[in-house]
Coordinates of C-alpha atoms in Angstrom, one line a residue:
Chain P
X1 CA 0.0 0.0 0.0
X2 CA 1.2 3.5 -0.8
X3 CA 2.0 5.7 2.1
X4 CA 2.4 9.5 1.5
X5 CA 6.1 9.1 1.9
X6 CA 6.4 6.3 -0.7
X7 CA 4.4 8.4 -3.2
X8 CA 6.7 11.3 -2.7
X9 CA 9.7 9.1 -3.3
X10 CA 8.4 8.0 -6.7
X11 CA 8.8 11.5 -8.3
X12 CA 12.6 11.8 -8.3
X13 CA 12.8 8.2 -9.5
X14 CA 10.7 8.8 -12.6
X15 CA 12.6 12.0 -13.7
X16 CA 15.9 10.4 -14.5
X17 CA 14.1 7.6 -16.3
X18 CA 12.4 10.2 -18.6
X19 CA 15.6 12.0 -19.1
X20 CA 17.5 8.7 -19.8
X21 CA 14.8 7.7 -22.3
X22 CA 15.0 11.1 -24.1
X23 CA 18.8 10.9 -24.2
X24 CA 18.7 7.3 -25.4
X25 CA 16.2 8.4 -28.1
X26 CA 18.5 11.3 -29.2
X27 CA 21.6 9.0 -29.4
X28 CA 19.6 6.3 -31.3
X29 CA 18.5 9.0 -33.8
X30 CA 22.1 10.2 -34.1
X31 CA 23.3 6.6 -34.6
X32 CA 20.7 6.0 -37.3
X33 CA 21.6 9.2 -39.1
X34 CA 25.3 8.3 -39.1
X35 CA 24.5 4.8 -40.4
X36 CA 22.3 6.4 -43.1
X37 CA 25.2 8.6 -44.2
X38 CA 27.7 5.8 -44.1
X39 CA 25.3 3.7 -46.2
X40 CA 25.1 6.5 -48.7
X41 CA 28.9 6.5 -49.2
X42 CA 29.0 2.7 -49.3
X43 CA 26.4 2.4 -52.0
X44 CA 26.5 5.7 -54.1
X45 CA 29.7 5.0 -55.9
X46 CA 29.3 1.4 -56.9
X47 CA 27.5 0.1 -60.0
X48 CA 24.8 0.2 -61.3
X49 CA 25.1 4.0 -61.6
X50 CA 21.5 4.8 -62.8
X51 CA 22.9 7.7 -64.9
X52 CA 19.5 8.4 -66.6
X53 CA 17.7 8.7 -63.3
X54 CA 20.5 10.9 -61.9
X55 CA 20.1 13.3 -64.9
X56 CA 16.3 13.3 -64.4
X57 CA 16.7 14.2 -60.7
X58 CA 19.3 16.9 -61.5
X59 CA 16.7 18.4 -63.9
X60 CA 14.1 18.2 -61.2
X61 CA 16.3 19.9 -58.6
X62 CA 18.1 22.3 -61.0
X63 CA 16.1 23.4 -63.9
X64 CA 12.8 23.5 -61.9
X65 CA 14.5 25.7 -59.2
X66 CA 16.0 28.1 -61.8
X67 CA 13.1 30.5 -61.9
X68 CA 12.9 31.0 -58.2
X69 CA 16.7 31.2 -57.9
X70 CA 16.9 33.8 -60.6
X71 CA 14.2 36.0 -59.1
X72 CA 15.6 35.7 -55.6
X73 CA 19.2 36.2 -56.6
X74 CA 18.4 39.3 -58.6
X75 CA 16.4 40.8 -55.8
X76 CA 19.1 40.0 -53.2
X77 CA 21.8 41.7 -55.4
X78 CA 19.6 44.7 -56.1
X79 CA 18.4 45.2 -52.5
X80 CA 21.8 44.6 -50.9
X81 CA 23.3 47.2 -53.2
X82 CA 20.5 49.7 -52.6
X83 CA 20.7 49.2 -48.8
X84 CA 24.5 49.5 -48.6
X85 CA 24.7 52.7 -50.5
X86 CA 23.7 55.2 -47.7
X87 CA 26.3 53.8 -45.3
X88 CA 29.0 54.0 -47.9
X89 CA 28.0 57.4 -49.1
X90 CA 28.4 58.8 -45.6
X91 CA 32.1 58.1 -46.0
X92 CA 32.1 59.1 -49.7
X93 CA 32.9 55.5 -50.6
X94 CA 30.1 54.6 -53.0
X95 CA 32.8 53.5 -55.5
X96 CA 33.4 50.5 -53.2
X97 CA 29.9 49.2 -53.8
X98 CA 30.9 46.7 -56.5
X99 CA 33.6 45.3 -54.3
X100 CA 31.3 45.1 -51.3
X101 CA 28.5 43.5 -53.3
X102 CA 30.8 40.9 -54.8
X103 CA 32.4 39.9 -51.5
X104 CA 29.1 39.6 -49.8
X105 CA 27.5 37.7 -52.6
X106 CA 30.4 35.3 -53.3
X107 CA 31.4 34.6 -49.7
X108 CA 27.9 34.4 -48.1
X109 CA 24.8 35.4 -49.8
X110 CA 24.7 33.3 -53.0
X111 CA 25.5 29.9 -51.3
X112 CA 23.2 30.6 -48.4
X113 CA 20.2 32.0 -50.3
X114 CA 20.5 29.1 -52.8
X115 CA 20.7 26.6 -50.0
X116 CA 17.7 28.0 -48.2
X117 CA 15.6 28.1 -51.4
X118 CA 16.6 24.6 -52.4
X119 CA 15.9 23.3 -48.8
X120 CA 12.4 24.7 -49.0
X121 CA 11.6 23.6 -52.5
X122 CA 13.6 20.4 -53.0
X123 CA 14.2 19.2 -49.4
X124 CA 10.4 19.2 -48.7
X125 CA 9.7 17.5 -52.0
X126 CA 12.2 14.7 -51.4
X127 CA 10.8 14.2 -47.9
X128 CA 7.2 14.1 -49.0
X129 CA 7.9 11.9 -52.1
X130 CA 9.9 9.3 -50.2
X131 CA 7.6 9.5 -47.2
X132 CA 4.6 8.8 -49.5
X133 CA 6.4 5.9 -51.1
X134 CA 7.2 4.4 -47.7
X135 CA 3.6 4.7 -46.5
X136 CA 2.1 3.2 -49.7
X137 CA 4.7 0.3 -49.6
X138 CA 6.3 1.4 -52.9
X139 CA 9.7 1.2 -51.3
X140 CA 8.9 -2.3 -50.0
X141 CA 7.7 -3.2 -53.5
X142 CA 11.1 -2.1 -55.0
X143 CA 12.9 -4.1 -52.4
X144 CA 11.0 -7.4 -53.0
X145 CA 11.5 -7.1 -56.7
X146 CA 15.3 -7.3 -56.4
X147 CA 16.0 -3.5 -56.7
X148 CA 17.9 -1.7 -54.1
X149 CA 15.6 1.2 -53.1
X150 CA 18.2 3.0 -51.1
X151 CA 20.5 3.3 -54.1
X152 CA 17.8 4.1 -56.5
X153 CA 15.8 6.6 -54.4
X154 CA 18.2 7.9 -51.7
X155 CA 21.7 7.9 -53.4
X156 CA 20.4 9.4 -56.6
X157 CA 18.6 12.2 -54.9
X158 CA 21.5 13.1 -52.6
X159 CA 23.9 13.1 -55.5
X160 CA 21.5 15.2 -57.5
X161 CA 21.3 17.9 -54.8
X162 CA 25.1 17.7 -54.2
X163 CA 25.8 18.3 -57.9
X164 CA 23.1 20.8 -58.6
X165 CA 23.3 23.2 -55.6
X166 CA 26.8 24.5 -56.5
X167 CA 25.7 25.1 -60.1
X168 CA 22.6 26.9 -58.8
X169 CA 24.7 28.9 -56.4
X170 CA 27.1 30.0 -59.1
X171 CA 24.1 31.1 -61.2
X172 CA 22.6 32.9 -58.3
X173 CA 25.8 34.8 -57.7
X174 CA 25.9 35.8 -61.4
X175 CA 22.3 37.0 -61.3
X176 CA 22.8 38.8 -57.9
X177 CA 25.8 40.7 -59.2
X178 CA 23.8 41.6 -62.3
X179 CA 21.1 43.0 -59.9
X180 CA 23.8 45.0 -58.1
X181 CA 25.2 46.3 -61.4
X182 CA 21.8 47.6 -62.5
X183 CA 21.4 49.5 -59.3
X184 CA 25.0 50.9 -59.5
X185 CA 24.7 51.8 -63.1
X186 CA 21.4 53.6 -62.5
X187 CA 22.8 55.6 -59.6
X188 CA 26.5 56.1 -60.3
X189 CA 26.5 55.5 -64.1
X190 CA 29.3 53.0 -63.8
X191 CA 30.0 51.1 -67.0
X192 CA 29.7 47.4 -67.2
X193 CA 33.4 46.7 -67.8
X194 CA 34.4 49.0 -64.8
X195 CA 31.8 47.3 -62.6
X196 CA 33.0 43.8 -63.5
X197 CA 36.6 44.8 -63.0
X198 CA 35.8 46.1 -59.5
X199 CA 33.7 43.0 -58.7
X200 CA 36.6 40.6 -59.4
X201 CA 39.3 42.8 -57.9
X202 CA 38.8 41.9 -54.2
X203 CA 38.0 38.3 -54.8
X204 CA 40.6 35.6 -54.3
X205 CA 40.7 32.0 -55.4
X206 CA 39.8 31.1 -51.8
X207 CA 36.5 33.0 -52.1
X208 CA 35.5 30.9 -55.1
X209 CA 36.8 27.8 -53.4
X210 CA 35.0 28.4 -50.2
X211 CA 31.7 29.3 -52.0
X212 CA 32.0 26.0 -53.9
X213 CA 32.8 23.9 -50.8
X214 CA 29.9 25.5 -48.9
X215 CA 27.5 24.8 -51.8
X216 CA 28.6 21.2 -52.0
X217 CA 28.1 20.7 -48.3
X218 CA 24.7 22.5 -48.3
X219 CA 23.6 20.4 -51.3
X220 CA 24.6 17.2 -49.6
X221 CA 22.9 18.2 -46.4
X222 CA 19.6 19.1 -48.1
X223 CA 19.5 15.8 -50.0
X224 CA 20.5 13.6 -47.1
X225 CA 18.1 15.3 -44.6
X226 CA 15.2 15.1 -47.0
X227 CA 15.9 11.5 -47.9
X228 CA 16.5 10.4 -44.3
X229 CA 13.2 12.0 -43.1
X230 CA 11.2 10.6 -46.0
X231 CA 12.8 7.1 -46.1
X232 CA 12.3 6.7 -42.4
X233 CA 8.9 8.4 -42.2
X234 CA 6.4 6.7 -39.9
X235 CA 3.3 5.1 -41.3
X236 CA 0.3 7.2 -42.3
X237 CA -0.4 10.4 -44.2
X238 CA 0.5 12.4 -41.1
X239 CA 4.0 10.9 -41.2
X240 CA 4.4 12.2 -44.8
X241 CA 3.5 15.8 -43.8
X242 CA 5.8 15.5 -40.8
X243 CA 8.7 14.2 -43.0
X244 CA 8.3 17.1 -45.5
X245 CA 8.1 19.7 -42.8
X246 CA 10.9 18.3 -40.7
X247 CA 13.1 17.9 -43.8
X248 CA 12.9 21.7 -44.4
X249 CA 13.3 22.8 -40.8
X250 CA 16.3 20.4 -40.1
X251 CA 18.0 21.2 -43.4
X252 CA 17.7 25.0 -42.9
X253 CA 19.0 24.7 -39.3
X254 CA 22.0 22.6 -40.4
X255 CA 22.8 24.9 -43.3
X256 CA 23.1 27.8 -40.8
X257 CA 25.3 25.7 -38.5
X258 CA 27.5 24.6 -41.4
X259 CA 27.8 28.2 -42.6
X260 CA 29.2 29.3 -39.2
X261 CA 31.6 26.3 -39.1
X262 CA 32.8 26.7 -42.6
X263 CA 33.3 30.5 -42.3
X264 CA 35.4 29.8 -39.2
X265 CA 37.5 27.1 -40.9
X266 CA 38.0 29.3 -44.1
X267 CA 39.0 32.2 -41.7
X268 CA 42.0 30.2 -40.6
X269 CA 43.3 30.1 -44.2
X270 CA 42.9 33.8 -45.0
Chain R
X1 CA -16.4 -21.4 -58.1
X2 CA -14.7 -24.7 -57.7
X3 CA -10.9 -24.8 -57.4
X4 CA -9.4 -26.3 -60.6
X5 CA -7.2 -29.4 -60.3
X6 CA -3.6 -28.6 -59.8
X7 CA -0.4 -30.5 -59.9
X8 CA 1.1 -30.4 -56.5
X9 CA 4.4 -32.2 -55.7
X10 CA 4.1 -33.1 -52.0
X11 CA 7.7 -34.4 -52.1
X12 CA 9.1 -31.0 -52.8
X13 CA 8.8 -28.2 -50.2
X14 CA 9.5 -24.7 -51.5
X15 CA 9.0 -23.0 -48.1
X16 CA 9.6 -24.6 -44.8
X17 CA 9.1 -22.7 -41.5
X18 CA 9.8 -24.1 -38.0
X19 CA 9.2 -22.4 -34.7
X20 CA 8.9 -18.9 -36.1
X21 CA 8.4 -16.2 -33.5
X22 CA 8.0 -12.5 -34.0
X23 CA 7.1 -9.8 -31.5
X24 CA 6.7 -6.0 -31.7
X25 CA 7.7 -4.8 -28.3
X26 CA 5.1 -6.5 -26.0
X27 CA 2.9 -7.7 -28.8
X28 CA 3.7 -11.3 -29.5
X29 CA 2.4 -11.7 -33.0
X30 CA 3.8 -15.1 -34.1
X31 CA 4.3 -17.6 -31.3
X32 CA 6.0 -20.6 -32.9
X33 CA 4.6 -21.0 -36.4
X34 CA 5.3 -24.2 -38.4
X35 CA 4.5 -24.3 -42.1
X36 CA 5.3 -26.1 -45.3
X37 CA 4.4 -24.9 -48.8
X38 CA 4.7 -27.6 -51.5
X39 CA 5.7 -27.2 -55.1
X40 CA 2.6 -26.1 -57.2
X41 CA 0.4 -25.5 -54.1
X42 CA -1.9 -22.6 -53.3
X43 CA -1.9 -22.3 -49.6
X44 CA -4.4 -19.9 -48.0
X45 CA -3.5 -18.4 -44.6
X46 CA -6.7 -17.3 -42.8
X47 CA -7.0 -15.2 -39.7
X48 CA -8.4 -12.1 -38.2
X49 CA -6.9 -8.6 -38.8
X50 CA -3.8 -8.1 -36.7
X51 CA -3.0 -11.8 -36.1
X52 CA 0.3 -11.6 -38.0
X53 CA -0.7 -12.9 -41.4
X54 CA 1.1 -10.1 -43.3
X55 CA 4.0 -10.3 -40.9
X56 CA 4.5 -13.9 -41.9
X57 CA 4.8 -13.2 -45.6
X58 CA 7.0 -10.2 -44.9
X59 CA 9.4 -12.5 -43.1
X60 CA 9.3 -14.9 -46.0
X61 CA 10.2 -12.1 -48.4
X62 CA 12.9 -10.7 -46.1
X63 CA 11.1 -7.4 -45.4
X64 CA 11.1 -8.3 -41.7
X65 CA 13.4 -10.5 -39.8
X66 CA 12.3 -13.3 -37.4
X67 CA 13.0 -13.1 -33.7
X68 CA 13.6 -16.8 -33.7
X69 CA 12.9 -19.9 -35.7
X70 CA 13.9 -21.3 -39.1
X71 CA 12.6 -20.0 -42.4
X72 CA 13.8 -21.9 -45.5
X73 CA 12.7 -20.4 -48.8
X74 CA 13.7 -22.5 -51.9
X75 CA 16.2 -24.2 -49.6
X76 CA 17.8 -20.9 -48.5
X77 CA 17.9 -20.0 -44.8
X78 CA 16.4 -16.4 -44.6
X79 CA 18.4 -15.8 -41.4
X80 CA 21.8 -16.3 -43.0
X81 CA 21.7 -14.7 -46.4
X82 CA 24.1 -12.1 -47.8
X83 CA 22.6 -9.0 -49.5
X84 CA 23.3 -10.5 -52.9
X85 CA 21.8 -13.9 -52.0
X86 CA 18.7 -12.1 -50.7
X87 CA 18.4 -10.1 -53.9
X88 CA 18.7 -13.2 -56.0
X89 CA 16.1 -15.0 -53.9
X90 CA 13.7 -12.1 -54.1
X91 CA 13.6 -12.4 -57.9
X92 CA 12.2 -15.9 -57.4
X93 CA 9.6 -14.8 -54.8
X94 CA 7.0 -12.4 -56.0
X95 CA 5.0 -10.3 -53.6
X96 CA 1.6 -8.8 -54.4
X97 CA 0.8 -6.0 -52.0
X98 CA -2.5 -5.4 -50.4
X99 CA -2.8 -1.9 -51.8
X100 CA -0.9 -2.9 -55.0
X101 CA 2.0 -0.5 -54.2
X102 CA 2.2 0.7 -57.8
X103 CA 4.8 3.4 -58.4
X104 CA 2.4 6.3 -58.8
X105 CA 4.8 8.5 -60.8
X106 CA 5.2 5.8 -63.6
X107 CA 2.9 4.5 -66.3
X108 CA 1.7 0.9 -66.2
X109 CA 4.4 0.1 -68.7
X110 CA 7.1 1.6 -66.6
X111 CA 5.8 0.0 -63.5
X112 CA 6.0 -3.5 -65.0
X113 CA 9.3 -3.0 -66.8
X114 CA 11.0 -1.5 -63.8
X115 CA 11.9 -4.8 -62.0
X116 CA 12.6 -6.5 -65.4
X117 CA 15.1 -3.8 -66.7
X118 CA 16.9 -3.7 -63.4
X119 CA 17.3 -7.5 -63.0
X120 CA 17.9 -8.3 -66.7
X121 CA 19.9 -5.3 -68.0
X122 CA 21.0 -7.2 -71.1
X123 CA 17.5 -7.4 -72.6
X124 CA 16.9 -5.4 -75.7
X125 CA 14.1 -2.7 -75.7
X126 CA 12.1 -5.0 -78.1
X127 CA 12.4 -8.0 -75.7
X128 CA 11.3 -5.8 -72.7
X129 CA 8.3 -4.5 -74.6
X130 CA 7.3 -8.0 -75.7
X131 CA 7.5 -9.4 -72.1
X132 CA 5.6 -6.4 -70.7
X133 CA 2.8 -6.8 -73.3
X134 CA 2.7 -10.6 -72.7
X135 CA 2.2 -10.3 -69.0
X136 CA -0.3 -7.5 -69.3
X137 CA -2.2 -9.6 -71.8
X138 CA -2.2 -12.5 -69.3
X139 CA -3.9 -10.4 -66.7
X140 CA -6.3 -9.0 -69.3
X141 CA -5.2 -5.3 -69.1
X142 CA -3.1 -4.7 -72.2
X143 CA -5.2 -1.7 -73.0
X144 CA -4.0 0.1 -69.9
X145 CA -0.3 0.0 -70.8
X146 CA 0.1 3.8 -71.2
X147 CA -2.2 4.8 -68.3
X148 CA -1.1 6.1 -64.9
X149 CA -2.0 4.1 -61.8
X150 CA -4.3 6.9 -60.6
X151 CA -6.5 6.3 -63.7
X152 CA -7.1 2.7 -62.8
X153 CA -9.9 1.1 -60.7
X154 CA -9.1 -0.9 -57.6
X155 CA -9.4 -4.2 -59.4
X156 CA -7.2 -3.1 -62.3
X157 CA -4.6 -1.9 -59.8
X158 CA -4.5 -5.3 -58.2
X159 CA -4.1 -7.0 -61.6
X160 CA -1.3 -4.7 -62.6
X161 CA 0.4 -5.4 -59.2
X162 CA 0.2 -9.1 -59.9
X163 CA 1.5 -8.5 -63.5
X164 CA 4.5 -6.6 -62.0
X165 CA 5.1 -9.6 -59.8
X166 CA 4.9 -12.0 -62.7
X167 CA 7.2 -10.2 -65.0
X168 CA 10.2 -11.8 -63.2
X169 CA 8.6 -15.2 -63.6
X170 CA 8.7 -16.1 -59.9
X171 CA 8.6 -19.6 -58.5
X172 CA 6.6 -18.5 -55.4
X173 CA 4.0 -15.7 -55.2
X174 CA 2.9 -14.2 -51.9
X175 CA -0.5 -12.5 -52.1
X176 CA -1.3 -10.1 -49.3
X177 CA -5.1 -9.7 -49.0
X178 CA -5.7 -9.9 -52.8
X179 CA -9.4 -9.2 -52.6
X180 CA -9.4 -6.6 -49.8
X181 CA -11.5 -3.5 -50.7
X182 CA -13.0 -4.9 -53.9
X183 CA -16.6 -5.5 -54.9
X184 CA -17.8 -9.2 -55.0
X185 CA -17.6 -9.5 -58.8
X186 CA -14.1 -8.1 -59.0
X187 CA -13.2 -10.5 -56.1
X188 CA -14.3 -13.4 -58.3
X189 CA -12.1 -12.1 -61.2
X190 CA -9.1 -11.8 -58.9
X191 CA -9.7 -15.3 -57.5
X192 CA -9.8 -16.6 -61.1
X193 CA -6.6 -14.7 -61.9
X194 CA -4.8 -16.3 -58.9
X195 CA -5.8 -19.7 -60.2
X196 CA -4.8 -18.9 -63.7
X197 CA -1.4 -17.7 -62.5
X198 CA -0.9 -21.0 -60.7
X199 CA -1.7 -22.9 -63.9
X200 CA 0.1 -20.7 -66.4
X201 CA 3.3 -19.9 -64.4
X202 CA 3.4 -23.1 -62.3
X203 CA 3.8 -21.1 -59.2
X204 CA 3.4 -22.0 -55.5
X205 CA 1.6 -19.4 -53.6
X206 CA 0.7 -18.2 -50.1
X207 CA -2.5 -16.2 -50.1
X208 CA -3.2 -14.1 -47.0
X209 CA -6.8 -13.3 -46.6
X210 CA -9.8 -13.1 -44.3
X211 CA -12.2 -13.5 -47.2
X212 CA -13.5 -17.1 -47.1
X213 CA -14.9 -16.9 -50.7
X214 CA -11.3 -16.2 -51.8
X215 CA -10.0 -18.9 -49.6
X216 CA -12.4 -21.5 -50.9
X217 CA -11.9 -20.5 -54.6
X218 CA -8.1 -20.4 -54.6
X219 CA -6.8 -22.6 -51.8
X220 CA -5.5 -26.1 -52.3
X221 CA -5.0 -26.1 -48.5
X222 CA -6.0 -23.7 -45.8
X223 CA -4.4 -22.9 -42.5
X224 CA -5.9 -20.8 -39.8
X225 CA -3.8 -18.5 -37.7
X226 CA -5.2 -18.2 -34.2
X227 CA -3.4 -16.6 -31.3
X228 CA -0.1 -16.6 -33.1
X229 CA -0.1 -20.2 -34.1
X230 CA -1.6 -22.3 -36.9
X231 CA -4.4 -24.1 -35.1
X232 CA -6.2 -25.7 -37.9
X233 CA -5.2 -26.9 -41.4
X234 CA -6.6 -28.9 -44.3
X235 CA -9.2 -28.4 -47.0
X236 CA -11.8 -25.7 -46.6
X237 CA -14.4 -28.2 -45.2
X238 CA -11.9 -29.8 -42.9
X239 CA -10.9 -26.5 -41.4
X240 CA -14.4 -25.3 -40.7
X241 CA -15.9 -28.7 -39.6
X242 CA -15.1 -27.9 -35.9
X243 CA -16.7 -27.0 -32.6
X244 CA -14.0 -24.4 -32.0
X245 CA -16.0 -21.2 -31.3
X246 CA -13.2 -18.9 -32.7
X247 CA -13.3 -20.7 -36.1
X248 CA -17.1 -20.9 -36.2
X249 CA -17.4 -17.2 -35.4
X250 CA -15.0 -16.5 -38.3
X251 CA -17.1 -18.6 -40.7
X252 CA -20.4 -17.2 -39.5
X253 CA -19.2 -13.6 -39.8
X254 CA -18.1 -14.2 -43.4
X255 CA -21.1 -16.1 -44.7
X256 CA -23.9 -14.4 -42.8
X257 CA -22.9 -10.8 -43.8

């Protein structure tokens, strides 16, 4: 029989159990993610290579995101230039605008904006598509017919985002600089050749390299997170929605963390 | 509809299961299942929803692993297979899903040729097309070849699902609730198709169902899963000629609805 004392004693006993369960859950999730990533590296680079499907996925990720990337990149370049002008003009340094724009776009804005847009558009789509396939047993159907669904569905999509995001990012940088040029040309009357010369002047090889490395890491992250969430989604239509949502939120969060880490690492080499 | 005569080789076992156990946390679904499937036989597994019928065939196809017990499929121990051996075995064991599990982003043609192209990469385009058309003709749905799964009826989806299974010419076919969610006339069509597949492709099959009409029409032998074990087995009449209330309730429910 419970005495008031014994009931009171139960409370502190339950708390560590809950905490332990939560910790165990987190570590299990982490272990599963690591296994998922290792499986990707184990299976992605061995035949059969599914080149046709890879091209189709690159088209899905790349070409279909192009419109949004173009619009966003252009607006980012234009607005960034417009907003930076007053601060620079206070010091009579508006001639530095092209350099400022190029450094900001190449080092941070282009890879970051591209990654965030791709995470929203493609990450959610991968999560929802694979989640739906899991729920309707299409992944099981692939497995029982002697096809490796991990390779066909996961590896191909992750490779597609890893290849395509750097290309999109480069394109976004080009369009953003164009947006900046239009603003500078309109206000300062700078010619295109002068603008371009000033754009490339402050950039080093490390800037291009770091931008490329960032985009590759972001692309891989978006693909692997979307695929992991979808491939392991729980049963039911609710699980599909959760997978899509969680793919976007997690990918965006990781992209910001990676941005900070990579900027720190690149800083050591400057 | 009476079950047509079939050629069953009772000396050759294609699936042999001994002491199979499977639990999901505290839910003990299979509690020591023993089962033999003979060459050319259609075996019906009856049981209420949630009794582990689908779990059984998912273990046979390698989608789930057993907690304990021995599962031999075409002589291979499912507990000790490499990834390649499992892939090779799966080509010989077809699986027809309850909801058909058609790839909804592909046409009927692409759905059916998907496993064929992946498992027989040396086939020419012409050979692939010929085989796809042949199998579609066998299930009576050649006219749907360019349609999307969303444009098909429930019965048509089931048939296409079976056709996708047959394209690899499996030795064993596992049917998960083949008549679930279909109207009675379409159910009869599917039952006939299951028997035709057995005759045409010389397959051995396990048919998971709780539909007694399907069981009677397709089963050469029937086993009943009760409380995680096979409690009764034999012909349809042998299984239901009993005083066991659980079995009688199952029969009454099916035939008095």
